[in-house]
PDB file of C-alpha atoms in Angstrom:
ATOM      1  CA  LYS S   1     -48.779  44.453  35.733  1.00  0.00           C
ATOM      2  CA  ALA S   2     -52.464  44.791  34.595  1.00  0.00           C
ATOM      3  CA  GLY S   3     -54.541  42.849  36.072  1.00  0.00           C
ATOM      4  CA  VAL S   4     -57.621  40.252  34.399  1.00  0.00           C
ATOM      5  CA  THR S   5     -60.190  42.390  32.122  1.00  0.00           C
ATOM      6  CA  GLN S   6     -63.003  40.938  31.464  1.00  0.00           C
ATOM      7  CA  THR S   7     -65.518  42.521  28.834  1.00  0.00           C
ATOM      8  CA  PRO S   8     -68.424  43.256  28.937  1.00  0.00           C
ATOM      9  CA  ARG S   9     -69.257  43.909  32.853  1.00  0.00           C
ATOM     10  CA  TYR S  10     -72.664  43.605  32.507  1.00  0.00           C
ATOM     11  CA  LEU S  11     -75.183  42.035  29.697  1.00  0.00           C
ATOM     12  CA  ILE S  12     -78.859  41.709  29.427  1.00  0.00           C
ATOM     13  CA  LYS S  13     -79.779  38.970  26.729  1.00  0.00           C
ATOM     14  CA  THR S  14     -83.264  37.447  25.887  1.00  0.00           C
ATOM     15  CA  ARG S  15     -83.810  33.757  26.053  1.00  0.00           C
ATOM     16  CA  GLY S  16     -82.711  32.129  22.536  1.00  0.00           C
ATOM     17  CA  GLN S  17     -79.766  34.653  22.093  1.00  0.00           C
ATOM     18  CA  GLN S  18     -76.481  34.079  22.086  1.00  0.00           C
ATOM     19  CA  VAL S  19     -73.773  35.713  23.727  1.00  0.00           C
ATOM     20  CA  THR S  20     -69.905  36.031  23.972  1.00  0.00           C
ATOM     21  CA  LEU S  21     -67.535  36.946  26.523  1.00  0.00           C
ATOM     22  CA  SER S  22     -64.009  38.071  26.627  1.00  0.00           C
ATOM     23  CA  CYS S  23     -61.235  37.987  28.991  1.00  0.00           C
ATOM     24  CA  SER S  24     -57.688  38.931  28.622  1.00  0.00           C
ATOM     25  CA  PRO S  25     -55.180  37.472  31.005  1.00  0.00           C
ATOM     26  CA  ILE S  26     -52.562  39.236  32.654  1.00  0.00           C
ATOM     27  CA  SER S  27     -49.802  39.353  30.673  1.00  0.00           C
ATOM     28  CA  GLY S  28     -47.560  36.302  30.199  1.00  0.00           C
ATOM     29  CA  HIS S  29     -49.976  33.968  31.608  1.00  0.00           C
ATOM     30  CA  ARG S  30     -51.105  31.213  29.236  1.00  0.00           C
ATOM     31  CA  SER S  31     -53.827  29.884  30.827  1.00  0.00           C
ATOM     32  CA  VAL S  32     -57.087  31.014  30.992  1.00  0.00           C
ATOM     33  CA  SER S  33     -60.184  29.154  33.174  1.00  0.00           C
ATOM     34  CA  TRP S  34     -63.813  30.410  32.855  1.00  0.00           C
ATOM     35  CA  TYR S  35     -66.108  30.297  36.099  1.00  0.00           C
ATOM     36  CA  GLN S  36     -69.876  30.170  36.540  1.00  0.00           C
ATOM     37  CA  GLN S  37     -71.060  31.644  40.048  1.00  0.00           C
ATOM     38  CA  THR S  38     -74.112  31.617  41.197  1.00  0.00           C
ATOM     39  CA  PRO S  39     -75.670  31.889  45.002  1.00  0.00           C
ATOM     40  CA  GLY S  40     -76.650  28.432  44.927  1.00  0.00           C
ATOM     41  CA  GLN S  41     -74.094  26.623  43.532  1.00  0.00           C
ATOM     42  CA  GLY S  42     -71.147  28.936  44.144  1.00  0.00           C
ATOM     43  CA  LEU S  43     -67.935  28.553  41.480  1.00  0.00           C
ATOM     44  CA  GLN S  44     -68.369  25.920  38.622  1.00  0.00           C
ATOM     45  CA  PHE S  45     -65.559  25.292  36.576  1.00  0.00           C
ATOM     46  CA  LEU S  46     -66.336  25.804  32.688  1.00  0.00           C
ATOM     47  CA  PHE S  47     -63.400  25.362  31.110  1.00  0.00           C
ATOM     48  CA  GLU S  48     -59.454  25.631  30.912  1.00  0.00           C
ATOM     49  CA  TYR S  49     -57.546  27.062  27.320  1.00  0.00           C
ATOM     50  CA  PHE S  50     -53.769  26.703  27.732  1.00  0.00           C
ATOM     51  CA  SER S  51     -51.822  27.526  24.450  1.00  0.00           C
ATOM     52  CA  GLU S  52     -54.911  27.757  22.711  1.00  0.00           C
ATOM     53  CA  THR S  53     -55.957  24.152  23.307  1.00  0.00           C
ATOM     54  CA  GLN S  54     -58.794  23.329  25.656  1.00  0.00           C
ATOM     55  CA  ARG S  55     -57.169  21.368  28.301  1.00  0.00           C
ATOM     56  CA  ASN S  56     -60.059  20.876  30.916  1.00  0.00           C
ATOM     57  CA  LYS S  57     -63.948  20.903  30.611  1.00  0.00           C
ATOM     58  CA  GLY S  58     -66.359  20.944  33.176  1.00  0.00           C
ATOM     59  CA  ASN S  59     -69.933  19.666  33.484  1.00  0.00           C
ATOM     60  CA  PHE S  60     -71.682  22.055  31.057  1.00  0.00           C
ATOM     61  CA  PRO S  61     -73.765  21.336  27.991  1.00  0.00           C
ATOM     62  CA  GLY S  62     -72.441  21.970  24.397  1.00  0.00           C
ATOM     63  CA  ARG S  63     -74.078  25.493  24.339  1.00  0.00           C
ATOM     64  CA  PHE S  64     -71.039  26.727  26.446  1.00  0.00           C
ATOM     65  CA  SER S  65     -68.077  27.243  24.508  1.00  0.00           C
ATOM     66  CA  GLY S  66     -64.859  28.856  24.655  1.00  0.00           C
ATOM     67  CA  ARG S  67     -61.636  29.950  22.433  1.00  0.00           C
ATOM     68  CA  GLN S  68     -58.724  31.192  23.124  1.00  0.00           C
ATOM     69  CA  PHE S  69     -56.337  33.064  20.691  1.00  0.00           C
ATOM     70  CA  SER S  70     -52.638  33.769  19.958  1.00  0.00           C
ATOM     71  CA  ASN S  71     -52.100  35.901  22.655  1.00  0.00           C
ATOM     72  CA  SER S  72     -54.207  33.971  24.884  1.00  0.00           C
ATOM     73  CA  ARG S  73     -56.987  36.104  25.153  1.00  0.00           C
ATOM     74  CA  SER S  74     -60.033  34.052  25.385  1.00  0.00           C
ATOM     75  CA  GLU S  75     -63.610  34.458  24.637  1.00  0.00           C
ATOM     76  CA  MET S  76     -66.469  32.464  25.732  1.00  0.00           C
ATOM     77  CA  ASN S  77     -70.091  31.982  24.074  1.00  0.00           C
ATOM     78  CA  VAL S  78     -73.430  30.756  25.324  1.00  0.00           C
ATOM     79  CA  SER S  79     -75.828  30.202  22.605  1.00  0.00           C
ATOM     80  CA  THR S  80     -79.458  29.403  22.753  1.00  0.00           C
ATOM     81  CA  LEU S  81     -79.397  30.804  26.194  1.00  0.00           C
ATOM     82  CA  GLU S  82     -81.707  30.056  29.063  1.00  0.00           C
ATOM     83  CA  LEU S  83     -83.259  31.634  32.412  1.00  0.00           C
ATOM     84  CA  GLY S  84     -80.759  29.277  34.140  1.00  0.00           C
ATOM     85  CA  ASP S  85     -77.531  31.004  32.484  1.00  0.00           C
ATOM     86  CA  SER S  86     -77.825  34.265  34.573  1.00  0.00           C
ATOM     87  CA  ALA S  87     -74.936  34.220  36.502  1.00  0.00           C
ATOM     88  CA  LEU S  88     -71.673  35.985  37.261  1.00  0.00           C
ATOM     89  CA  TYR S  89     -68.753  34.337  34.565  1.00  0.00           C
ATOM     90  CA  LEU S  90     -65.872  34.645  35.778  1.00  0.00           C
ATOM     91  CA  CYS S  91     -62.393  34.422  33.982  1.00  0.00           C
ATOM     92  CA  ALA S  92     -59.164  33.834  35.579  1.00  0.00           C
ATOM     93  CA  SER S  93     -55.628  33.416  34.399  1.00  0.00           C
ATOM     94  CA  SER S  94     -52.634  31.564  36.109  1.00  0.00           C
ATOM     95  CA  ALA S  95     -49.154  30.879  34.531  1.00  0.00           C
ATOM     96  CA  MET S  96     -49.504  27.001  34.348  1.00  0.00           C
ATOM     97  CA  GLY S  97     -53.390  25.456  34.964  1.00  0.00           C
ATOM     98  CA  GLY S  98     -53.608  24.726  38.638  1.00  0.00           C
ATOM     99  CA  THR S  99     -51.400  27.483  40.089  1.00  0.00           C
ATOM    100  CA  GLU S 100     -52.539  30.538  41.705  1.00  0.00           C
ATOM    101  CA  ALA S 101     -55.473  32.093  39.659  1.00  0.00           C
ATOM    102  CA  PHE S 102     -55.935  35.496  39.282  1.00  0.00           C
ATOM    103  CA  PHE S 103     -59.516  36.774  38.656  1.00  0.00           C
ATOM    104  CA  GLY S 104     -60.939  39.064  36.471  1.00  0.00           C
ATOM    105  CA  GLN S 105     -64.256  41.165  37.703  1.00  0.00           C
ATOM    106  CA  GLY S 106     -66.217  39.347  36.341  1.00  0.00           C
ATOM    107  CA  THR S 107     -69.176  39.473  33.547  1.00  0.00           C
ATOM    108  CA  ARG S 108     -72.778  40.142  35.113  1.00  0.00           C
ATOM    109  CA  LEU S 109     -75.149  38.113  32.536  1.00  0.00           C
ATOM    110  CA  THR S 110     -78.905  38.506  32.816  1.00  0.00           C
ATOM    111  CA  VAL S 111     -81.221  36.363  31.078  1.00  0.00           C
ATOM    112  CA  VAL S 112     -84.864  37.456  30.773  1.00  0.00           C
TER     113      VAL S 112
ATOM    114  CA  ALA M   1     -62.316  12.524  41.197  1.00  0.00           C
ATOM    115  CA  GLN M   2     -60.997  15.940  41.956  1.00  0.00           C
ATOM    116  CA  ARG M   3     -63.671  17.447  44.745  1.00  0.00           C
ATOM    117  CA  VAL M   4     -63.849  20.102  47.415  1.00  0.00           C
ATOM    118  CA  THR M   5     -66.434  20.148  50.299  1.00  0.00           C
ATOM    119  CA  GLN M   6     -67.533  23.301  52.034  1.00  0.00           C
ATOM    120  CA  PRO M   7     -69.843  21.852  54.630  1.00  0.00           C
ATOM    121  CA  GLU M   8     -70.854  25.271  55.924  1.00  0.00           C
ATOM    122  CA  LYS M   9     -72.580  27.927  53.810  1.00  0.00           C
ATOM    123  CA  LEU M  10     -72.953  30.587  56.181  1.00  0.00           C
ATOM    124  CA  LEU M  11     -70.778  30.866  59.221  1.00  0.00           C
ATOM    125  CA  SER M  12     -71.756  33.499  62.115  1.00  0.00           C
ATOM    126  CA  VAL M  13     -69.138  34.400  64.450  1.00  0.00           C
ATOM    127  CA  PHE M  14     -69.061  37.094  66.800  1.00  0.00           C
ATOM    128  CA  LYS M  15     -66.081  39.644  66.237  1.00  0.00           C
ATOM    129  CA  GLY M  16     -63.211  38.882  68.693  1.00  0.00           C
ATOM    130  CA  ALA M  17     -63.850  35.255  68.720  1.00  0.00           C
ATOM    131  CA  PRO M  18     -62.150  31.999  67.082  1.00  0.00           C
ATOM    132  CA  VAL M  19     -62.794  31.401  63.212  1.00  0.00           C
ATOM    133  CA  GLU M  20     -62.632  28.147  61.550  1.00  0.00           C
ATOM    134  CA  LEU M  21     -63.647  27.821  57.954  1.00  0.00           C
ATOM    135  CA  LYS M  22     -63.970  23.556  57.156  1.00  0.00           C
ATOM    136  CA  CYS M  23     -62.757  22.468  53.764  1.00  0.00           C
ATOM    137  CA  ASN M  24     -62.401  19.078  52.917  1.00  0.00           C
ATOM    138  CA  TYR M  25     -60.727  17.421  49.599  1.00  0.00           C
ATOM    139  CA  SER M  26     -60.521  14.396  47.655  1.00  0.00           C
ATOM    140  CA  TYR M  27     -57.415  13.781  45.092  1.00  0.00           C
ATOM    141  CA  SER M  28     -55.206  11.153  44.458  1.00  0.00           C
ATOM    142  CA  GLY M  29     -52.399  12.763  43.701  1.00  0.00           C
ATOM    143  CA  SER M  30     -50.421  15.517  45.255  1.00  0.00           C
ATOM    144  CA  PRO M  31     -52.442  18.928  45.347  1.00  0.00           C
ATOM    145  CA  GLU M  32     -51.890  22.459  46.097  1.00  0.00           C
ATOM    146  CA  LEU M  33     -54.742  23.778  48.255  1.00  0.00           C
ATOM    147  CA  PHE M  34     -55.651  27.024  48.612  1.00  0.00           C
ATOM    148  CA  TRP M  35     -57.919  30.059  49.945  1.00  0.00           C
ATOM    149  CA  TYR M  36     -59.808  32.221  48.171  1.00  0.00           C
ATOM    150  CA  VAL M  37     -61.356  35.593  49.414  1.00  0.00           C
ATOM    151  CA  GLN M  38     -64.140  37.499  47.862  1.00  0.00           C
ATOM    152  CA  TYR M  39     -65.422  40.605  49.705  1.00  0.00           C
ATOM    153  CA  SER M  40     -68.098  42.887  49.033  1.00  0.00           C
ATOM    154  CA  ARG M  41     -67.815  44.162  45.482  1.00  0.00           C
ATOM    155  CA  GLN M  42     -64.500  43.034  45.048  1.00  0.00           C
ATOM    156  CA  ARG M  43     -62.609  40.510  42.594  1.00  0.00           C
ATOM    157  CA  LEU M  44     -61.752  37.091  43.953  1.00  0.00           C
ATOM    158  CA  GLN M  45     -58.414  36.877  45.249  1.00  0.00           C
ATOM    159  CA  LEU M  46     -56.070  34.387  46.594  1.00  0.00           C
ATOM    160  CA  LEU M  47     -55.782  34.717  50.636  1.00  0.00           C
ATOM    161  CA  LEU M  48     -53.370  31.997  51.342  1.00  0.00           C
ATOM    162  CA  ARG M  49     -51.903  28.641  49.837  1.00  0.00           C
ATOM    163  CA  HIS M  50     -50.641  25.720  51.581  1.00  0.00           C
ATOM    164  CA  ILE M  51     -47.341  25.754  50.139  1.00  0.00           C
ATOM    165  CA  SER M  52     -46.481  28.909  51.541  1.00  0.00           C
ATOM    166  CA  ARG M  53     -47.366  28.154  55.238  1.00  0.00           C
ATOM    167  CA  GLU M  54     -47.634  31.918  55.942  1.00  0.00           C
ATOM    168  CA  SER M  55     -50.176  33.708  57.598  1.00  0.00           C
ATOM    169  CA  ILE M  56     -52.530  36.366  56.020  1.00  0.00           C
ATOM    170  CA  LYS M  57     -54.471  38.730  57.813  1.00  0.00           C
ATOM    171  CA  GLY M  58     -54.024  36.754  60.581  1.00  0.00           C
ATOM    172  CA  PHE M  59     -55.737  33.521  58.897  1.00  0.00           C
ATOM    173  CA  THR M  60     -53.812  30.650  59.007  1.00  0.00           C
ATOM    174  CA  ALA M  61     -54.664  26.984  57.236  1.00  0.00           C
ATOM    175  CA  ASP M  62     -52.706  23.602  57.914  1.00  0.00           C
ATOM    176  CA  LEU M  63     -53.141  20.631  55.371  1.00  0.00           C
ATOM    177  CA  ASN M  64     -53.707  17.573  57.227  1.00  0.00           C
ATOM    178  CA  LYS M  65     -53.640  14.735  54.763  1.00  0.00           C
ATOM    179  CA  GLY M  66     -54.437  12.096  56.786  1.00  0.00           C
ATOM    180  CA  GLU M  67     -57.932  13.908  56.878  1.00  0.00           C
ATOM    181  CA  THR M  68     -57.969  15.423  53.661  1.00  0.00           C
ATOM    182  CA  SER M  69     -58.658  18.535  55.353  1.00  0.00           C
ATOM    183  CA  PHE M  70     -57.170  22.357  54.994  1.00  0.00           C
ATOM    184  CA  HIS M  71     -59.285  24.340  57.473  1.00  0.00           C
ATOM    185  CA  LEU M  72     -58.963  27.689  57.402  1.00  0.00           C
ATOM    186  CA  LYS M  73     -58.486  29.618  60.937  1.00  0.00           C
ATOM    187  CA  LYS M  74     -58.252  33.098  62.791  1.00  0.00           C
ATOM    188  CA  PRO M  75     -57.724  33.312  66.752  1.00  0.00           C
ATOM    189  CA  PHE M  76     -59.877  36.665  66.866  1.00  0.00           C
ATOM    190  CA  ALA M  77     -62.448  37.686  64.027  1.00  0.00           C
ATOM    191  CA  GLN M  78     -62.448  40.980  62.950  1.00  0.00           C
ATOM    192  CA  GLU M  79     -65.728  42.845  61.189  1.00  0.00           C
ATOM    193  CA  GLU M  80     -63.656  43.149  57.754  1.00  0.00           C
ATOM    194  CA  ASP M  81     -63.426  39.802  58.168  1.00  0.00           C
ATOM    195  CA  SER M  82     -66.928  39.474  56.639  1.00  0.00           C
ATOM    196  CA  ALA M  83     -66.444  37.765  53.039  1.00  0.00           C
ATOM    197  CA  MET M  84     -67.342  34.543  51.064  1.00  0.00           C
ATOM    198  CA  TYR M  85     -64.176  32.321  51.217  1.00  0.00           C
ATOM    199  CA  TYR M  86     -63.468  29.727  48.807  1.00  0.00           C
ATOM    200  CA  CYS M  87     -61.196  26.631  49.169  1.00  0.00           C
ATOM    201  CA  ALA M  88     -59.496  25.461  46.076  1.00  0.00           C
ATOM    202  CA  LEU M  89     -57.907  22.587  45.138  1.00  0.00           C
ATOM    203  CA  GLY M  90     -55.252  22.398  42.304  1.00  0.00           C
ATOM    204  CA  ASN M  91     -52.163  20.805  40.206  1.00  0.00           C
ATOM    205  CA  ARG M  92     -49.471  21.705  38.086  1.00  0.00           C
ATOM    206  CA  ASP M  93     -50.680  21.643  34.516  1.00  0.00           C
ATOM    207  CA  ASP M  94     -54.471  21.219  35.750  1.00  0.00           C
ATOM    208  CA  LYS M  95     -57.529  23.125  36.324  1.00  0.00           C
ATOM    209  CA  ILE M  96     -58.774  24.458  39.769  1.00  0.00           C
ATOM    210  CA  ILE M  97     -61.791  23.128  41.230  1.00  0.00           C
ATOM    211  CA  PHE M  98     -63.301  25.217  44.047  1.00  0.00           C
ATOM    212  CA  GLY M  99     -65.565  24.105  46.992  1.00  0.00           C
ATOM    213  CA  LYS M 100     -69.386  25.970  47.120  1.00  0.00           C
ATOM    214  CA  GLY M 101     -67.888  28.793  49.314  1.00  0.00           C
ATOM    215  CA  THR M 102     -68.705  29.912  52.968  1.00  0.00           C
ATOM    216  CA  ARG M 103     -70.314  33.201  53.840  1.00  0.00           C
ATOM    217  CA  LEU M 104     -68.805  34.314  57.169  1.00  0.00           C
ATOM    218  CA  HIS M 105     -70.353  37.030  58.611  1.00  0.00           C
ATOM    219  CA  ILE M 106     -68.806  38.659  61.873  1.00  0.00           C
ATOM    220  CA  LEU M 107     -71.322  39.826  64.030  1.00  0.00           C
ATOM    221  CA  PRO M 108     -70.416  43.254  66.363  1.00  0.00           C
TER     222      PRO M 108
END
């Protein structure tokens, strides 16, 4: 079974721009979650999608949004980028929402 | 509210010494507890889950509902155990919440 795939692996953007990150879950997994990982804050939950619906949302500003497609692939969008958005963004898929999560390699976003 | 607390950001242990990574949680229902590990340059992966009651790479974790804890233990640390460890809490049909992580550094 192919693992969770995230693209791109690395991104460099300037402040004010927007960015879209992509995640392909493990085949058959319907839940996709996004996390922001930083050295100071650890793993912070962004949102979770299940069958194209956002079921859970973390405490991030509205600049952070996402969606899930009918094939369970998910995208995350960050608009009006700020320097503080620089982080590793991880996607995880699971069969159900709160069960074992399988992580992708992440997308390293650097905002300059 | 769901919360996972890992009180130690960094834990340094000599090789061969016992390891205990602390994790406390708050949750009103019946949670599933996990430990995830991230080795250098590798993706975050599941180490063990409380319902499995198994030992992985010599690590065990017991769920103590009275103390709301799920500490990770290993009797004899090995150098390859150096990694970032995250305690996590989840429930079916819900999100998984992670603690801030503990970096385990095994000293030679």
